């Protein structure tokens, strides 16, 4: 009798163990599934819903950034979300497992009046299952977390690589346009490696220091106000170009709308007081506007200030008047766009006051020579005493009809000496710019037996300056300091049809030939 009973009891015990093990396994799998489901909800809550219960780390706000823009998700927010998932996931695991054990204790131990052996065994099986499930859930949870981190890291690396490629493409486009040093500020005369841009929304206008692809946007960035902005110059069409600004701390003024979208040429006019620089610049702009320069592309004033100044200069020149003296402070460049489409070129004409050249200490302010490949030296022959002696010999004291007050008060050799020192000190090392010598006011000397027979020949102009006016030393200094020197007789006047003098177009064409 003992043997059958022993077999029966052993069989019942085995069944109980199998049932308990199955119960534990089922409960463990249930807990694993529950934890994985909770983890999925947690990921969705952190990355998509973003409600307060899913936030443990403050968000990246534009107000706290060096740029007034939202970060791209992969450049900060993705790592923030991953950290929050780690923190909230650990809390979720501990809370879920603790709640299940607490519920088990309340249901199986405290609420049961007569627990009995079977109920106690069932409770122990469930407890073992909960413990097993809590442990078994860790590997898949850690795997999902590691997979999430690997995906974020991989996408972050891909985004960094794409941003670097696009930045290189942007630099390549600028290099093709001859803008390796950046764009030129018409106010402070310095190269700007990359401008800052204002938000296009009128009620915002926040300035973004560097809009190129990076942490705030790959192809487009989002301003703090929510406005989308392009990050590449090649994405800025004429209708949606952003307002650009100089990034130098002492300046910060607006640049031309065409800055960065066209080749740039700096053409400074150097000369003494009342030498005729401003009149010459007005005549040059008129020649470009009429398309009289070789190529006949015409011009478009690049900004409102340049257009307003040009209208005044044109009226004064047409009325045979005299423009007022240029202000002693650094004047804004007169900017114009030549050509159309891909052949566009942004030309900056700089007309500094003659006082900057008459006194050597002021030439430090003439920073535009850093950007110049061609310099125009405006030489007033009336500022040379030999001219007046010739006029006296050919037409009486002072020359008939020539007002001595029209002469510059600064000798050309003095002005050139100060200016050449500035060019040598501020110019690019090893790069000697070209020099265009514009002999002005020839309309006042024409027909008086003072000028040579040919006014369109550089060699004749050079000979006249050396042998007639006695400026041989000045000519030698010019040719020593500059890489190439060309001499022009110019007359900043217009005829009855409002056309500039024939001496201006070839002069302008040579200045712009290799000035870019």
Coordinates of C-alpha atoms in Angstrom, one line a residue:
X1 CA 0.0 0.0 0.0
X2 CA 2.8 2.4 0.7
X3 CA 4.3 2.2 -2.8
X4 CA 1.1 3.2 -4.7
X5 CA 0.5 6.0 -2.3
X6 CA 4.0 7.2 -2.6
X7 CA 3.6 7.1 -6.4
X8 CA 0.4 9.0 -6.2
X9 CA 1.8 11.7 -3.9
X10 CA 4.9 12.0 -6.1
X11 CA 2.8 12.3 -9.2
X12 CA 0.7 15.1 -7.6
X13 CA 3.8 16.9 -6.4
X14 CA 5.2 16.7 -10.0
X15 CA 2.0 18.0 -11.4
X16 CA 2.1 20.9 -8.9
X17 CA 5.7 21.6 -9.8
X18 CA 4.9 21.6 -13.5
X19 CA 1.8 23.7 -13.0
X20 CA 3.8 26.1 -10.8
X21 CA 6.6 26.3 -13.3
X22 CA 4.1 27.0 -16.2
X23 CA 2.4 29.6 -14.1
X24 CA 5.7 31.3 -13.3
X25 CA 6.7 31.2 -17.0
X26 CA 3.4 32.5 -18.2
X27 CA 3.5 35.3 -15.6
X28 CA 7.2 36.1 -16.5
X29 CA 6.3 36.3 -20.2
X30 CA 3.3 38.5 -19.4
X31 CA 5.5 40.9 -17.4
X32 CA 8.1 40.9 -20.1
X33 CA 5.4 41.8 -22.7
X34 CA 4.0 44.4 -20.4
X35 CA 7.4 46.0 -19.8
X36 CA 8.1 46.1 -23.6
X37 CA 4.7 47.6 -24.2
X38 CA 5.3 50.3 -21.6
X39 CA 8.7 51.0 -23.1
X40 CA 7.1 51.5 -26.5
X41 CA 4.6 53.9 -25.0
X42 CA 7.5 55.7 -23.2
X43 CA 9.4 56.1 -26.5
X44 CA 6.4 57.5 -28.2
X45 CA 5.6 59.8 -25.3
X46 CA 9.2 61.2 -25.2
X47 CA 9.8 61.5 -28.9
X48 CA 6.3 62.4 -30.2
X49 CA 3.8 63.5 -27.5
X50 CA 6.3 65.4 -25.4
X51 CA 3.8 66.0 -22.6
X52 CA 5.0 67.1 -19.2
X53 CA 5.0 63.6 -17.7
X54 CA 7.6 62.5 -20.3
X55 CA 10.0 65.4 -19.7
X56 CA 12.9 65.2 -17.2
X57 CA 15.4 67.5 -19.0
X58 CA 14.6 71.0 -20.1
X59 CA 14.1 71.5 -23.8
X60 CA 16.6 73.3 -26.1
X61 CA 15.1 76.7 -26.4
X62 CA 16.2 79.3 -29.0
X63 CA 16.5 81.8 -26.1
X64 CA 19.3 79.8 -24.6
X65 CA 21.2 79.2 -27.8
X66 CA 24.0 81.4 -29.4
X67 CA 21.8 81.5 -32.5
X68 CA 18.1 82.5 -32.4
X69 CA 17.0 79.2 -33.9
X70 CA 15.7 75.8 -33.1
X71 CA 18.2 72.9 -33.1
X72 CA 17.8 70.1 -35.6
X73 CA 16.5 67.0 -33.8
X74 CA 19.7 65.1 -34.4
X75 CA 21.9 67.9 -33.0
X76 CA 21.0 67.8 -29.3
X77 CA 17.3 67.0 -28.9
X78 CA 17.8 63.3 -30.0
X79 CA 20.5 62.8 -27.3
X80 CA 18.2 64.6 -24.8
X81 CA 15.3 62.2 -25.7
X82 CA 17.6 59.2 -25.3
X83 CA 18.7 60.4 -21.8
X84 CA 15.1 60.9 -20.8
X85 CA 14.2 57.4 -22.1
X86 CA 17.0 55.9 -19.9
X87 CA 15.9 57.8 -16.9
X88 CA 12.1 57.2 -17.4
X89 CA 12.8 53.6 -18.5
X90 CA 14.5 52.8 -15.2
X91 CA 11.7 54.4 -13.3
X92 CA 9.1 52.5 -15.4
X93 CA 10.8 49.2 -14.9
X94 CA 11.1 49.6 -11.1
X95 CA 7.5 51.0 -10.8
X96 CA 6.0 48.3 -13.0
X97 CA 7.7 45.4 -11.2
X98 CA 7.0 46.9 -7.7
X99 CA 3.4 47.4 -8.6
X100 CA 3.0 43.8 -9.7
X101 CA 4.6 42.4 -6.5
X102 CA 2.4 44.8 -4.4
X103 CA -0.7 43.7 -6.1
X104 CA 0.3 40.0 -5.7
X105 CA 0.8 40.5 -2.0
X106 CA -2.5 42.2 -1.6
X107 CA -4.5 39.7 -3.5
X108 CA -2.9 36.4 -2.4
X109 CA -1.7 37.1 1.1
X110 CA -3.7 39.8 2.8
X111 CA -7.1 39.4 1.2
X112 CA -7.3 35.6 1.4
X113 CA -8.9 34.5 4.7
X114 CA -7.6 31.0 4.4
X115 CA -4.6 31.0 2.2
X116 CA -4.0 27.2 2.4
X117 CA -1.1 25.3 0.9
X118 CA -2.2 25.5 -2.7
X119 CA -2.9 29.2 -2.6
X120 CA 0.5 29.8 -1.0
X121 CA 2.2 27.7 -3.7
X122 CA 0.3 29.6 -6.4
X123 CA 1.4 32.9 -4.9
X124 CA 5.0 31.7 -4.7
X125 CA 4.8 30.6 -8.4
X126 CA 3.4 34.0 -9.4
X127 CA 6.1 35.7 -7.3
X128 CA 8.8 33.6 -8.9
X129 CA 7.4 34.4 -12.3
X130 CA 7.4 38.1 -11.6
X131 CA 11.0 38.0 -10.5
X132 CA 11.9 35.9 -13.5
X133 CA 10.0 38.3 -15.9
X134 CA 11.7 41.3 -14.3
X135 CA 15.1 39.8 -15.0
X136 CA 14.2 38.5 -18.5
X137 CA 12.9 41.9 -19.5
X138 CA 16.2 43.6 -19.0
X139 CA 18.1 42.1 -22.0
X140 CA 15.5 43.1 -24.7
X141 CA 15.0 46.5 -23.0
X142 CA 18.7 47.2 -22.9
X143 CA 19.0 45.9 -26.5
X144 CA 16.2 48.3 -27.7
X145 CA 17.9 51.1 -25.8
X146 CA 21.3 50.3 -27.3
X147 CA 19.7 50.1 -30.8
X148 CA 18.1 53.4 -30.3
X149 CA 21.4 54.9 -29.3
X150 CA 23.2 53.4 -32.2
X151 CA 20.5 54.7 -34.7
X152 CA 20.8 58.2 -33.2
X153 CA 24.6 58.1 -33.3
X154 CA 24.5 56.8 -36.9
X155 CA 22.0 59.4 -38.1
X156 CA 23.9 62.1 -36.2
X157 CA 27.1 61.2 -38.0
X158 CA 25.3 61.1 -41.3
X159 CA 23.8 64.6 -40.6
X160 CA 27.2 66.0 -39.7
X161 CA 28.7 64.5 -42.9
X162 CA 25.8 66.0 -45.0
X163 CA 26.2 69.3 -43.3
X164 CA 30.0 69.3 -44.0
X165 CA 29.4 68.4 -47.7
X166 CA 26.8 71.1 -48.1
X167 CA 29.2 73.6 -46.4
X168 CA 31.9 72.6 -48.8
X169 CA 29.5 73.0 -51.7
X170 CA 28.6 76.5 -50.5
X171 CA 32.3 77.4 -50.2
X172 CA 32.9 75.9 -53.7
X173 CA 30.2 78.1 -55.2
X174 CA 31.7 81.2 -53.5
X175 CA 35.1 80.2 -54.8
X176 CA 33.8 79.9 -58.4
X177 CA 32.5 83.4 -58.0
X178 CA 35.9 84.7 -56.8
X179 CA 34.7 85.1 -53.3
X180 CA 37.3 83.0 -51.4
X181 CA 37.8 85.8 -48.9
X182 CA 34.1 86.3 -48.5
X183 CA 32.0 89.4 -49.4
X184 CA 32.9 93.0 -49.2
X185 CA 31.2 95.4 -46.8
X186 CA 30.5 98.8 -48.5
X187 CA 30.6 100.5 -45.1
X188 CA 33.7 99.3 -43.3
X189 CA 35.5 98.2 -46.5
X190 CA 36.5 94.9 -44.9
X191 CA 36.0 91.4 -46.2
X192 CA 33.2 89.5 -44.4
X193 CA 34.0 85.7 -44.4
X194 CA 30.3 84.9 -44.2
X195 CA 27.5 87.5 -43.5
X196 CA 24.9 87.3 -40.8
X197 CA 21.3 87.2 -42.1
X198 CA 18.1 88.6 -40.7
X199 CA 14.9 86.6 -40.4
X200 CA 12.7 87.5 -43.4
X201 CA 9.6 87.9 -41.2
X202 CA 9.0 91.7 -40.9
X203 CA 7.9 91.5 -37.3
X204 CA 10.9 89.4 -36.2
X205 CA 14.1 90.4 -38.0
X206 CA 16.3 88.5 -35.6
X207 CA 19.9 88.2 -36.9
X208 CA 21.4 84.8 -37.4
X209 CA 25.2 84.8 -37.2
X210 CA 25.9 81.7 -39.3
X211 CA 23.1 80.2 -41.3
X212 CA 25.2 77.5 -43.0
X213 CA 24.3 73.8 -42.5
X214 CA 24.9 72.7 -39.0
X215 CA 23.1 72.1 -35.7
X216 CA 20.3 74.6 -36.5
X217 CA 19.4 73.2 -39.9
X218 CA 20.8 71.2 -42.8
X219 CA 18.9 72.6 -45.8
X220 CA 16.6 75.0 -43.9
X221 CA 16.6 76.3 -40.3
X222 CA 13.7 77.5 -38.2
X223 CA 14.0 80.9 -36.6
X224 CA 12.8 81.4 -33.0
X225 CA 9.7 83.0 -34.4
X226 CA 9.0 79.8 -36.4
X227 CA 10.0 81.2 -39.8
X228 CA 11.9 78.9 -42.1
X229 CA 15.1 80.1 -43.6
X230 CA 17.4 78.6 -46.3
X231 CA 20.9 77.6 -45.1
X232 CA 22.7 77.8 -48.5
X233 CA 23.3 80.7 -50.8
X234 CA 22.4 78.5 -53.8
X235 CA 18.9 78.1 -52.3
X236 CA 18.4 81.9 -52.2
X237 CA 16.7 83.1 -55.3
X238 CA 16.4 86.7 -56.1
X239 CA 12.8 86.9 -54.8
X240 CA 13.7 85.3 -51.4
X241 CA 17.2 86.5 -50.7
X242 CA 17.7 87.2 -47.0
X243 CA 19.0 90.6 -45.8
X244 CA 22.7 90.2 -45.1
X245 CA 24.8 92.2 -42.6
X246 CA 28.4 92.7 -41.8
X247 CA 29.7 90.6 -39.0
X248 CA 32.6 92.9 -37.8
X249 CA 31.9 94.1 -34.3
X250 CA 32.6 97.8 -35.1
X251 CA 30.3 97.8 -38.2
X252 CA 27.3 95.4 -38.3
X253 CA 25.7 97.4 -41.2
X254 CA 23.6 95.9 -44.0
X255 CA 25.3 94.5 -47.1
X256 CA 24.0 94.6 -50.6
X257 CA 21.3 92.1 -51.5
X258 CA 23.5 90.7 -54.2
X259 CA 26.4 90.0 -51.8
X260 CA 27.5 86.4 -52.1
X261 CA 25.5 85.9 -55.3
X262 CA 27.8 87.6 -57.7
X263 CA 31.5 88.3 -58.2
X264 CA 32.7 91.4 -56.4
X265 CA 35.0 94.1 -57.6
X266 CA 36.4 96.9 -55.5
X267 CA 37.5 100.0 -57.4
X268 CA 38.8 102.8 -55.1
X269 CA 39.4 106.3 -56.4
X270 CA 42.4 108.0 -54.9
X271 CA 43.1 111.7 -55.2
X272 CA 43.5 115.0 -53.5
X273 CA 40.8 117.5 -52.5
X274 CA 38.7 118.8 -55.4
X275 CA 40.7 116.6 -57.8
X276 CA 37.5 115.5 -59.6
X277 CA 37.1 112.0 -58.0
X278 CA 33.3 112.3 -57.4
X279 CA 32.6 113.7 -60.9
X280 CA 34.8 111.0 -62.4
X281 CA 32.9 108.3 -60.5
X282 CA 29.5 109.8 -61.7
X283 CA 30.8 109.7 -65.2
X284 CA 31.9 106.1 -64.8
X285 CA 28.5 105.0 -63.5
X286 CA 26.8 106.9 -66.4
X287 CA 29.0 105.0 -68.9
X288 CA 28.1 101.7 -67.3
X289 CA 24.4 102.5 -67.2
X290 CA 24.3 103.5 -70.9
X291 CA 26.1 100.3 -71.8
X292 CA 28.9 102.3 -73.5
X293 CA 31.6 100.1 -71.9
X294 CA 32.7 97.1 -74.0
X295 CA 30.2 94.4 -73.6
X296 CA 27.2 96.7 -73.2
X297 CA 25.7 94.9 -70.3
X298 CA 24.4 98.0 -68.5
X299 CA 24.1 98.3 -64.8
X300 CA 21.6 98.1 -61.9
X301 CA 22.2 100.1 -58.7
X302 CA 22.6 97.5 -55.9
X303 CA 20.8 99.4 -53.2
X304 CA 18.6 102.4 -52.4
X305 CA 21.4 104.5 -51.0
X306 CA 23.6 104.0 -54.1
X307 CA 20.6 104.8 -56.4
X308 CA 19.7 108.0 -54.5
X309 CA 23.3 109.2 -54.6
X310 CA 23.7 108.4 -58.2
X311 CA 20.6 110.4 -59.1
X312 CA 22.0 113.5 -57.5
X313 CA 25.5 113.0 -59.1
X314 CA 23.9 112.5 -62.5
X315 CA 21.9 115.7 -62.3
X316 CA 24.9 117.7 -61.2
X317 CA 27.0 116.3 -63.9
X318 CA 24.3 116.9 -66.6
X319 CA 24.1 120.5 -65.4
X320 CA 27.9 121.0 -65.7
X321 CA 27.9 121.6 -62.0
X322 CA 30.4 120.7 -59.3
X323 CA 29.6 118.1 -56.7
X324 CA 30.1 118.9 -53.1
X325 CA 33.3 117.7 -51.4
X326 CA 33.2 114.2 -50.2
X327 CA 32.7 113.9 -46.4
X328 CA 35.9 113.3 -44.4
X329 CA 34.4 110.3 -42.7
X330 CA 34.6 107.0 -44.6
X331 CA 31.7 107.3 -47.1
X332 CA 29.6 104.3 -48.1
X333 CA 30.7 102.7 -51.3
X334 CA 28.6 103.2 -54.4
X335 CA 27.5 99.7 -55.5
X336 CA 26.2 98.5 -58.8
X337 CA 25.5 95.2 -60.4
X338 CA 26.8 94.6 -63.9
X339 CA 25.5 92.0 -66.3
X340 CA 22.7 89.5 -65.9
X341 CA 22.3 86.0 -64.6
X342 CA 25.5 84.0 -64.0
X343 CA 27.6 86.8 -65.5
X344 CA 26.5 89.3 -62.8
X345 CA 29.3 91.3 -61.1
X346 CA 28.9 93.5 -58.0
X347 CA 31.1 96.6 -58.4
X348 CA 31.9 98.8 -55.4
X349 CA 33.2 102.3 -56.2
X350 CA 34.9 103.9 -53.2
X351 CA 35.3 107.7 -53.2
X352 CA 37.1 108.8 -50.1
X353 CA 37.6 112.4 -49.1
X354 CA 40.8 114.0 -50.3
X355 CA 41.8 114.9 -46.8
X356 CA 42.5 111.2 -46.2
X357 CA 45.3 111.4 -48.7
X358 CA 46.6 114.9 -48.0
X359 CA 47.6 113.8 -44.5
X360 CA 49.4 110.6 -44.0
X361 CA 47.9 109.9 -40.6
X362 CA 44.4 109.5 -42.1
X363 CA 45.3 106.9 -44.6
X364 CA 45.0 104.1 -42.0
X365 CA 41.3 104.4 -42.4
X366 CA 41.3 103.6 -46.1
X367 CA 40.9 99.9 -45.6
X368 CA 39.3 99.3 -48.9
X369 CA 42.7 98.9 -50.6
X370 CA 42.8 95.4 -49.1
X371 CA 40.0 94.4 -51.5
X372 CA 41.3 96.3 -54.6
X373 CA 43.0 94.6 -57.6
X374 CA 42.9 97.9 -59.5
X375 CA 43.3 101.4 -58.0
X376 CA 42.3 104.6 -59.7
X377 CA 44.6 107.6 -59.1
X378 CA 42.9 110.8 -60.0
X379 CA 45.5 113.4 -61.0
X380 CA 44.3 117.0 -61.4
X381 CA 46.7 118.8 -63.8
X382 CA 45.5 122.1 -62.4
X383 CA 47.2 121.3 -59.1
X384 CA 50.6 121.5 -60.9
X385 CA 52.1 124.9 -61.2
X386 CA 53.6 124.0 -64.6
X387 CA 50.1 123.8 -66.0
X388 CA 49.3 127.4 -65.1
X389 CA 52.6 128.5 -66.5
X390 CA 51.7 126.9 -69.8
X391 CA 48.2 128.5 -69.7
X392 CA 49.8 131.9 -69.1
X393 CA 52.2 131.3 -72.0
X394 CA 49.4 130.3 -74.4
X395 CA 46.4 132.4 -73.2
X396 CA 47.2 135.2 -70.8
X397 CA 47.2 135.2 -67.0
X398 CA 45.4 132.3 -65.6
X399 CA 44.3 131.1 -69.0
X400 CA 41.1 132.5 -70.5
X401 CA 38.0 131.0 -68.9
X402 CA 39.9 128.7 -66.5
X403 CA 39.1 129.4 -62.9
X404 CA 42.0 128.8 -60.6
X405 CA 39.6 127.9 -57.7
X406 CA 38.7 124.7 -59.6
X407 CA 42.2 123.4 -59.0
X408 CA 42.9 120.8 -56.2
X409 CA 44.9 122.3 -53.3
X410 CA 46.9 119.1 -52.9
X411 CA 50.0 118.3 -55.0
X412 CA 49.6 114.9 -56.9
X413 CA 53.0 113.7 -55.7
X414 CA 52.2 114.3 -52.0
X415 CA 48.8 112.6 -52.4
X416 CA 50.3 109.6 -54.2
X417 CA 53.1 109.3 -51.6
X418 CA 50.7 108.9 -48.8
X419 CA 48.3 106.7 -50.7
X420 CA 51.1 104.3 -52.0
X421 CA 52.2 103.8 -48.4
X422 CA 48.7 102.7 -47.5
X423 CA 48.5 100.4 -50.4
X424 CA 51.8 98.8 -49.5
X425 CA 50.9 98.4 -45.9
X426 CA 47.3 97.3 -46.2
X427 CA 47.4 95.5 -49.5
X428 CA 47.7 91.7 -49.9
X429 CA 51.3 90.5 -49.4
X430 CA 53.2 89.9 -52.7
X431 CA 50.2 91.1 -54.8
X432 CA 50.7 94.5 -56.4
X433 CA 47.5 95.9 -57.8
X434 CA 47.2 97.7 -61.1
X435 CA 47.0 101.5 -61.3
X436 CA 44.8 103.5 -63.6
X437 CA 46.0 107.2 -63.7
X438 CA 43.1 109.4 -64.7
X439 CA 44.2 112.9 -65.7
X440 CA 41.0 114.8 -65.0
X441 CA 39.5 118.2 -66.2
X442 CA 40.9 117.9 -69.7
X443 CA 37.8 119.6 -70.9
X444 CA 39.1 122.8 -69.3
X445 CA 42.4 122.4 -71.0
X446 CA 41.3 121.3 -74.5
X447 CA 42.0 123.8 -77.3
X448 CA 44.5 125.8 -75.3
X449 CA 47.7 124.3 -76.7
X450 CA 48.5 122.5 -73.4
X451 CA 47.4 118.9 -74.1
X452 CA 49.1 116.5 -76.6
X453 CA 47.6 115.8 -80.0
X454 CA 46.5 112.3 -79.0
X455 CA 44.3 112.0 -75.9
X456 CA 43.6 108.3 -76.3
X457 CA 47.1 107.0 -76.0
X458 CA 48.6 105.9 -72.7
X459 CA 52.2 106.4 -73.8
X460 CA 51.4 110.0 -75.0
X461 CA 49.8 110.7 -71.6
X462 CA 52.9 109.4 -69.8
X463 CA 55.2 111.5 -71.9
X464 CA 53.1 114.5 -71.3
X465 CA 53.2 114.1 -67.6
X466 CA 56.9 113.5 -67.5
X467 CA 58.2 116.1 -70.1
X468 CA 55.5 118.8 -70.0
X469 CA 54.4 118.9 -66.4
X470 CA 57.7 117.7 -65.0
X471 CA 56.1 114.8 -63.0
X472 CA 58.8 112.3 -64.0
X473 CA 59.6 111.3 -60.4
X474 CA 55.9 110.7 -59.7
X475 CA 55.5 108.6 -62.8
X476 CA 58.5 106.5 -61.8
X477 CA 57.2 106.0 -58.3
X478 CA 53.8 104.9 -59.7
X479 CA 55.4 102.3 -62.0
X480 CA 57.7 101.1 -59.1
X481 CA 54.9 100.7 -56.6
X482 CA 52.2 99.1 -58.9
X483 CA 52.3 96.0 -61.0
X484 CA 50.8 97.7 -64.1
X485 CA 50.1 101.4 -64.8
X486 CA 48.0 102.8 -67.6
X487 CA 47.4 106.6 -68.2
X488 CA 44.2 108.2 -69.4
X489 CA 43.0 111.7 -70.3
X490 CA 39.5 112.0 -68.9
X491 CA 36.7 114.6 -69.0
X492 CA 33.8 114.1 -66.6
X493 CA 31.3 116.0 -68.7
X494 CA 28.2 115.1 -70.8
X495 CA 27.1 116.4 -74.2
X496 CA 23.7 117.7 -75.4
X497 CA 22.3 114.2 -75.6
X498 CA 23.3 113.5 -72.0
X499 CA 26.0 111.1 -73.1
X500 CA 29.3 110.9 -71.2
X501 CA 32.6 112.1 -72.8
X502 CA 34.2 109.5 -75.2
X503 CA 37.2 109.3 -72.9
X504 CA 35.3 107.6 -70.1
X505 CA 34.2 104.2 -71.6
X506 CA 37.7 102.9 -72.5
X507 CA 38.9 104.1 -69.1
X508 CA 36.2 102.2 -67.3
X509 CA 36.6 99.1 -69.5
X510 CA 40.3 98.9 -68.6
X511 CA 39.6 99.4 -64.8
X512 CA 37.1 96.5 -64.8
X513 CA 39.0 94.3 -67.1
X514 CA 40.9 92.4 -64.4
X515 CA 39.6 94.1 -61.3
X516 CA 37.7 91.2 -59.9

